[in-house]
Coordinates of C-alpha atoms and ligand atoms in Angstrom, one line a residue:
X1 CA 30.5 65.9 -21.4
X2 CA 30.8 65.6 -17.9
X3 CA 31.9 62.2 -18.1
X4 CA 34.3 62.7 -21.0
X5 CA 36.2 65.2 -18.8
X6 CA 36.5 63.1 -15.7
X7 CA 38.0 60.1 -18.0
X8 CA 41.0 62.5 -19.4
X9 CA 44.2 61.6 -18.3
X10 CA 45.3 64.7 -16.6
X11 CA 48.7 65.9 -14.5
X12 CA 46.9 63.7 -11.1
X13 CA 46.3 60.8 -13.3
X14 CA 48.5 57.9 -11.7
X15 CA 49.8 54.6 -13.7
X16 CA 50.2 51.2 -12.8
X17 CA 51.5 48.8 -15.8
X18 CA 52.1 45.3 -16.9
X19 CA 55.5 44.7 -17.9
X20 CA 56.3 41.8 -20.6
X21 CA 57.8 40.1 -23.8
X22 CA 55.5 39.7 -26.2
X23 CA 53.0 41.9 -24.4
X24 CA 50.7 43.2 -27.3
X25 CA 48.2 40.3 -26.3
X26 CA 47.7 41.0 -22.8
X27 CA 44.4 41.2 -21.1
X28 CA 45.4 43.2 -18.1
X29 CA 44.6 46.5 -19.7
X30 CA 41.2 45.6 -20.6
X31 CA 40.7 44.3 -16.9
X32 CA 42.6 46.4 -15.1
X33 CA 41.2 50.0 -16.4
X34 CA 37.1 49.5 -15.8
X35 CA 38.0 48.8 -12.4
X36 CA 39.7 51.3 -11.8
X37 CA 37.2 53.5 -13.2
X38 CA 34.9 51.5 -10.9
X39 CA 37.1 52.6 -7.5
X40 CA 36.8 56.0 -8.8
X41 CA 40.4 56.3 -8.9
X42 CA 42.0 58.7 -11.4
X43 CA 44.5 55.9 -12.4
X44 CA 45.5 54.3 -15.7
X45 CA 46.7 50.7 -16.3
X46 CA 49.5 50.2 -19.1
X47 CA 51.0 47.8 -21.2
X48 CA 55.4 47.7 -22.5
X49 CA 57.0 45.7 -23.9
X50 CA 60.4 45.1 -22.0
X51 CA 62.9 42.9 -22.9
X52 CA 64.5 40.7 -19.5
X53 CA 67.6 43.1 -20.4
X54 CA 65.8 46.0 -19.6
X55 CA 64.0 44.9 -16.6
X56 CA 66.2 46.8 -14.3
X57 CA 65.8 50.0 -16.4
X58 CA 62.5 50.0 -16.8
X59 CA 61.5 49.1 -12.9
X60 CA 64.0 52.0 -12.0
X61 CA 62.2 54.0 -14.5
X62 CA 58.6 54.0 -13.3
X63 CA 60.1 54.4 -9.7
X64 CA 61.7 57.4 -10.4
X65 CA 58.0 58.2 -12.6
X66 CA 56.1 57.1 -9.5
X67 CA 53.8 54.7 -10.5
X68 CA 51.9 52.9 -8.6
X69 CA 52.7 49.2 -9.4
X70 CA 53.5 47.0 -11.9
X71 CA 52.8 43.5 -13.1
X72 CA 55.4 41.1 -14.3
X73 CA 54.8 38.3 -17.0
X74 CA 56.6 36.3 -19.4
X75 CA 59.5 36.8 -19.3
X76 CA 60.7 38.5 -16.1
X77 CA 59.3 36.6 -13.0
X78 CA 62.1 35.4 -12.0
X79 CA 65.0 37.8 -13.0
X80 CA 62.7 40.2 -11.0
X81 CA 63.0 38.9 -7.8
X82 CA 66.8 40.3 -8.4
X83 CA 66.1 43.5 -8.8
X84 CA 63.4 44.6 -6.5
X85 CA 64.5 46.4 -3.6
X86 CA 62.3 44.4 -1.2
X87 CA 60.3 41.5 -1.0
X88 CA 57.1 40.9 0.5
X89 CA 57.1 37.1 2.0
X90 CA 55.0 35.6 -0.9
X91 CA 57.8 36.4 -3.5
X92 CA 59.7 34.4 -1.6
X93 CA 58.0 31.9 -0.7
X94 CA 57.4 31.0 -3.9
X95 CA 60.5 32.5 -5.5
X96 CA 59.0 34.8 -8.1
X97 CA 57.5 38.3 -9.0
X98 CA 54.3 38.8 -10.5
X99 CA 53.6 42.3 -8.9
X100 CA 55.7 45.2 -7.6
X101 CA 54.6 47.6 -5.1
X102 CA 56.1 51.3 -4.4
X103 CA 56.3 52.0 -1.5
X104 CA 57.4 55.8 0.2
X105 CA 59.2 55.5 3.7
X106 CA 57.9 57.7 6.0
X107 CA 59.2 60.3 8.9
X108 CA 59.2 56.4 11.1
X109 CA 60.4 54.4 8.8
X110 CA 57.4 52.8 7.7
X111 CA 56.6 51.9 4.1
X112 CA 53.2 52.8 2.4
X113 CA 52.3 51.9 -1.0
X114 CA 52.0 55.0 -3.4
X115 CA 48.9 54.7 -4.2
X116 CA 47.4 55.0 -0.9
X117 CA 49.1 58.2 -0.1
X118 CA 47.0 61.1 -0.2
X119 CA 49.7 63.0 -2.1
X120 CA 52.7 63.1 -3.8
X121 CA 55.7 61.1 -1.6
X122 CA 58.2 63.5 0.2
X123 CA 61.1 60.7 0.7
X124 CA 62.5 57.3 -1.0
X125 CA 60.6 55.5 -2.3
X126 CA 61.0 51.3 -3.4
X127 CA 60.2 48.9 -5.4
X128 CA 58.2 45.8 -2.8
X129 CA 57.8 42.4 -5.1
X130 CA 55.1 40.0 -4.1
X131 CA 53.6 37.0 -5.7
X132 CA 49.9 37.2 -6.2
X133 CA 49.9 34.1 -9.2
X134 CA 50.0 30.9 -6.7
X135 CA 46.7 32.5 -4.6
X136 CA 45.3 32.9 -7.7
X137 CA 45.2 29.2 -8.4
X138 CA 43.8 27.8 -5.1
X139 CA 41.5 31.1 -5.5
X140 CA 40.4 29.6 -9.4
X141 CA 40.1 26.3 -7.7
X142 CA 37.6 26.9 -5.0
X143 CA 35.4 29.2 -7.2
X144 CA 35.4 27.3 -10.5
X145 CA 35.6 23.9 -9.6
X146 CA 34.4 23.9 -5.8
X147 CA 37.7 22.2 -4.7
X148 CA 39.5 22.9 -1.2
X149 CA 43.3 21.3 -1.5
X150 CA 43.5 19.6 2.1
X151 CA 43.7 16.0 1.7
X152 CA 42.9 15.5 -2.1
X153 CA 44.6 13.5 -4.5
X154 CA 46.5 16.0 -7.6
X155 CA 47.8 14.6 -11.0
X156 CA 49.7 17.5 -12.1
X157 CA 51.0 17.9 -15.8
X158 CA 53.9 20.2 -16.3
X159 CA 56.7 20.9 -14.3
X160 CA 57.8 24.4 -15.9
X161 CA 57.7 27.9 -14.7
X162 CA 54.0 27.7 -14.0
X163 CA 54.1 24.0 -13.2
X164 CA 56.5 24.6 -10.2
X165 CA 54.6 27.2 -8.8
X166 CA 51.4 25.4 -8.5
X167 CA 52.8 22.0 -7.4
X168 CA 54.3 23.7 -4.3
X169 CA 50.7 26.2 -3.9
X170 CA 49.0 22.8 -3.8
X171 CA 51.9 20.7 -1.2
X172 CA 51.2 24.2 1.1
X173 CA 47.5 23.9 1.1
X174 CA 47.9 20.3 2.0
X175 CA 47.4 18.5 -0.8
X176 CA 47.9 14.7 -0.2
X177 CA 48.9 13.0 -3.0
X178 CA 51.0 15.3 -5.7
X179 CA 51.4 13.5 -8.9
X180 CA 54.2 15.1 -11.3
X181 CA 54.3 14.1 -15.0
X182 CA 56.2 16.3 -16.9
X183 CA 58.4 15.3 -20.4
X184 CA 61.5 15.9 -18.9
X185 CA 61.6 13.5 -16.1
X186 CA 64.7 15.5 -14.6
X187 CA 62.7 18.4 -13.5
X188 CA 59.6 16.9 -12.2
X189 CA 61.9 14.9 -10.3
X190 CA 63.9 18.1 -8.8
X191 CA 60.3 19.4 -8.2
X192 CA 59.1 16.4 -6.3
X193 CA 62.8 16.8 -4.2
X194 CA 61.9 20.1 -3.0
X195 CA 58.0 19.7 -2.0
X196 CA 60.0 16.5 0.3
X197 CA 62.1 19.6 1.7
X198 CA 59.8 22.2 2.1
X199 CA 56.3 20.2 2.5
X200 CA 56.8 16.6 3.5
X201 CA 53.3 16.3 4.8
X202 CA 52.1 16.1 0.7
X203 CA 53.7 13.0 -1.0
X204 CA 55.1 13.9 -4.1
X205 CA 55.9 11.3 -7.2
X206 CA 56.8 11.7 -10.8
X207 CA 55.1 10.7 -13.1
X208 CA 51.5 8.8 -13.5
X209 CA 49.7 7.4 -10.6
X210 CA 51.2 3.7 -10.2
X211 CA 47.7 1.9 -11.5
X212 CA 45.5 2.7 -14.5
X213 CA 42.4 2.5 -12.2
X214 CA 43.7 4.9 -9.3
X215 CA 41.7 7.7 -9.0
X216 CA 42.4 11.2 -8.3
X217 CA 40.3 14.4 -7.1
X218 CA 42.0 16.6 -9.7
X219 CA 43.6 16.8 -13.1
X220 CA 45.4 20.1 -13.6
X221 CA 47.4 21.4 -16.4
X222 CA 50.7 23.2 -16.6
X223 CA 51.8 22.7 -19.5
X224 CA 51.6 24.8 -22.7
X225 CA 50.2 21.5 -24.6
X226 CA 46.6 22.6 -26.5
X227 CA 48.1 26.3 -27.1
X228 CA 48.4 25.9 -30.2
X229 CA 45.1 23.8 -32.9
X230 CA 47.7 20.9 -33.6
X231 CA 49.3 20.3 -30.2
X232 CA 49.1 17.0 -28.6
X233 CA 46.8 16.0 -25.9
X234 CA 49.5 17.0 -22.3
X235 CA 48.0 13.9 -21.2
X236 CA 48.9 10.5 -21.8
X237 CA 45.7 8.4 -21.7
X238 CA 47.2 5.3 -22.1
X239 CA 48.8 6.0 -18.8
X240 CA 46.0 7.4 -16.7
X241 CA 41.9 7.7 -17.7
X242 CA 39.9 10.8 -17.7
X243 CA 37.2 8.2 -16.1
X244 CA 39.2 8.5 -12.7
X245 CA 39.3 12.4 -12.5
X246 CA 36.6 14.1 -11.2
X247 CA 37.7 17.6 -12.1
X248 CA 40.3 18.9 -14.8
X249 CA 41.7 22.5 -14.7
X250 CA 43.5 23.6 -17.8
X251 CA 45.6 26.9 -17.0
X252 CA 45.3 27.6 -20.8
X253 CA 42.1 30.0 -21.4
X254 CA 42.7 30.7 -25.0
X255 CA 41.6 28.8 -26.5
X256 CA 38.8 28.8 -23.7
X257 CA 38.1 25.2 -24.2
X258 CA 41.2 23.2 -24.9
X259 CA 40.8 19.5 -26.5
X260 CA 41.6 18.2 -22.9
X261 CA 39.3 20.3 -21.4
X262 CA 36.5 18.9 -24.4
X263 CA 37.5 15.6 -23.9
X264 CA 37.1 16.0 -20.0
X265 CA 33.9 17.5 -20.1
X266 CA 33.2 14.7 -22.9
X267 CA 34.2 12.1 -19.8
X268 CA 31.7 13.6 -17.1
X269 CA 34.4 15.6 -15.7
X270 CA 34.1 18.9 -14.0
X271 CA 36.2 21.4 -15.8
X272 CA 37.8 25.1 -15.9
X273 CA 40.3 27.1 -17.8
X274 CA 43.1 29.2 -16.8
X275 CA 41.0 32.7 -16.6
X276 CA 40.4 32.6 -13.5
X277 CA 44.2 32.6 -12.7
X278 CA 44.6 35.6 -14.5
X279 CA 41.4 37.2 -12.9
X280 CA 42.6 37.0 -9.4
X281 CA 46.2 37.2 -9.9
X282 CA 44.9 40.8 -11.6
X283 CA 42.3 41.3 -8.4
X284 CA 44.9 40.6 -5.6
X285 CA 47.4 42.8 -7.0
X286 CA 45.2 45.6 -7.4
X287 CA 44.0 45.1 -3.5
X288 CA 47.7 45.3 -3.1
X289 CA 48.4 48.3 -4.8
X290 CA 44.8 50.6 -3.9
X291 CA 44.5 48.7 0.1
X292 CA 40.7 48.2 -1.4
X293 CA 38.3 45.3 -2.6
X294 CA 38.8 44.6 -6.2
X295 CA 35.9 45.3 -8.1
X296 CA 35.8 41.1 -9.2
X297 CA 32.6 40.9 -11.4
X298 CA 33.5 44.1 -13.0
X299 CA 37.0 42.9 -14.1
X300 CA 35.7 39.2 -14.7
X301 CA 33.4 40.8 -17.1
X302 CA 36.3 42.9 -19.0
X303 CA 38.2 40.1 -19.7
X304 CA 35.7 37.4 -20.3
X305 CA 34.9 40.4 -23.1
X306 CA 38.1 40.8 -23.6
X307 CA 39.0 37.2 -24.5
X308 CA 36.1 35.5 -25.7
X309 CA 34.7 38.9 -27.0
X310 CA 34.5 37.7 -30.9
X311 CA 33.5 33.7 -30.0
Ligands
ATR1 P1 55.5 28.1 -18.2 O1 56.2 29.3 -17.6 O2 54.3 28.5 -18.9 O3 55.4 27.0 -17.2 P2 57.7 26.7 -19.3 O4 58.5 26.9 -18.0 O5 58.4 26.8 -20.6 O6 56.5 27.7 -19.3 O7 57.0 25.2 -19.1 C1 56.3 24.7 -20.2 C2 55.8 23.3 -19.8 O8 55.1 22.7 -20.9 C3 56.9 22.3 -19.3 O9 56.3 21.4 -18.4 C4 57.2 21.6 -20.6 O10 57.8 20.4 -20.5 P3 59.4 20.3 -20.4 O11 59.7 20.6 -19.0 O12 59.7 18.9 -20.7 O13 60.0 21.3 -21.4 C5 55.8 21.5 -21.2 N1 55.8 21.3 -22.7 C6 56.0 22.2 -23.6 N2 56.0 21.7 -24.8 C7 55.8 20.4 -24.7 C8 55.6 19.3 -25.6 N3 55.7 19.4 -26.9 N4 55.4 18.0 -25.0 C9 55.3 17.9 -23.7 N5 55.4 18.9 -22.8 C10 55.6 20.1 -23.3

């Protein structure tokens, strides 16, 4: 009874939310609340769909409602860097919002996020946007498939939203070779462009590595190929051979194993899936919001369960 009481919502219950459009299959909910409850905070973890056109609305809305934080998915990372009212350095470094911050300004200025005040805020408060998806990759990386970046060889398949984002994570860690094959030639080829700009140390090419037998350290892929039962392999294996990858990451995790991530494992590769993205881009922005550890097992658990829960 005890324990039914303390997990009421009440009038000190705090909310943090994911924003999004379609929304009703998110995860974050199911990963976000146990750890909460495993902080002992007296916070709750939403889900709304928000269309981009009420983006503004709604970020103004649970400013003026004082949540703590929100996350950001498809389809507003990138109209939200607009309409934040500050932005921490990894939003722009990487030129999109995954996780807002409030913040209340105190007597010298400072900021603090809400939900490490001790009570309510007395002055303004704002709305901080950071980027917590491209440490989640390198993050996935290391723990799934062992891999540090510096020096390694990357094919990388995609060159969309997500695509972008994790060819210029890799060229900052160092990669040294960045392969880009995307179908559009055009924007793999703008992509390669800017990691020349911004990281000339990693050298950046589109498409396939120039010989059949070159081998890489890593496959990784962007794109939303293997979605969907009847999609077609993202990779074109007339053009490079699972044989010369070592390890393949697929940033899909549902299904959990993808038919490139069966035939990679098929090949004697070392493989993951996408959920460890999610899991950490979910664990950094709760360390951002709470200024705590994230509770990792427990919310690795919740959304493996989550998931995978009826496989
Ligand atoms: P996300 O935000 O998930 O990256 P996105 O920006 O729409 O979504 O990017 C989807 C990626 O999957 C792109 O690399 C896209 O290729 P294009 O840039 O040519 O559109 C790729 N993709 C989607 N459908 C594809 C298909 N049928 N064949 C090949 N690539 C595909």
């Amino acid at each position: 009874m005890d324990d039914l009481f303390q997990n009421q919502i009440g009038a000190a219950t705090r909310f943090c939310a994911v924003y999004g459009q379609p929304i009703r299959h998110s995860g974050s909910p199911a990963m976000h609340n146990p750890a909460l409850a495993k902080l002992g905070l007296d916070w709750r973890y939403l889900a709304f769909e928000v269309s981009p056109d009420a983006l503004g609305q709604a970020i103004d809305g649970a400013r003026a409602m004082q949540f703590v934080g929100l996350n950001l998915t498809v389809p507003h990372k990138l109209l939200a860097v607009e309409l934040v009212d500050a932005l921490d350095e990894s939003a722009t470094t990487w030129g999109a919002v995954n996780t807002i911050c409030f913040e209340a300004k105190g007597e010298g200025g400072d900021w603090t996020p809400l939900g490490q005040l001790a009570g309510p805020p007395a002055g303004e408060i704002r709305a901080k946007g950071h980027n917590t998806d491209a440490e989640a990759i390198t993050l996935a990386l290391r723990e799934d498939l062992g891999l540090s970046l510096a020096g390694q060889r990357v094919l990388l398949l995609g060159a969309g939203g997500a695509g972008r984002v994790a060819a210029l994570k890799l060229a900052a860690e160092g990669v040294a070779e960045l392969h880009l094959a995307n179908r559009t030639a055009a924007k793999a080829e703008a992509l390669a462009k800017e990691i020349a700009e911004r990281f000339p140390q990693t050298k950046a090419t589109v498409g396939y590595p120039e010989n059949t037998a070159d081998k890489i350290d890593l496959l990784l892929n962007a794109t939303s190929l293997g979605l969907k039962p009847d999609d077609a392999l993202p990779l074109d294996e007339s053009q490079f051979s699972l044989a010369n990858a070592p390890a393949v990451f697929d940033m899909i995790y549902q299904p959990a194993v993808t038919p490139l991530l069966a035939k990679a494992a098929d090949a004697g590769c070392r493989t993951a899936n996408g959920l460890g993205m999610l899991l950490w881009q979910g664990a950094k922005a709760l360390e951002i919001w709470t200024g705590q550890a994230a509770p990792v097992e427990v919310m690795r658990a919740a959304l493996e369960s989550h998931v995978y829960g009826n496989e």
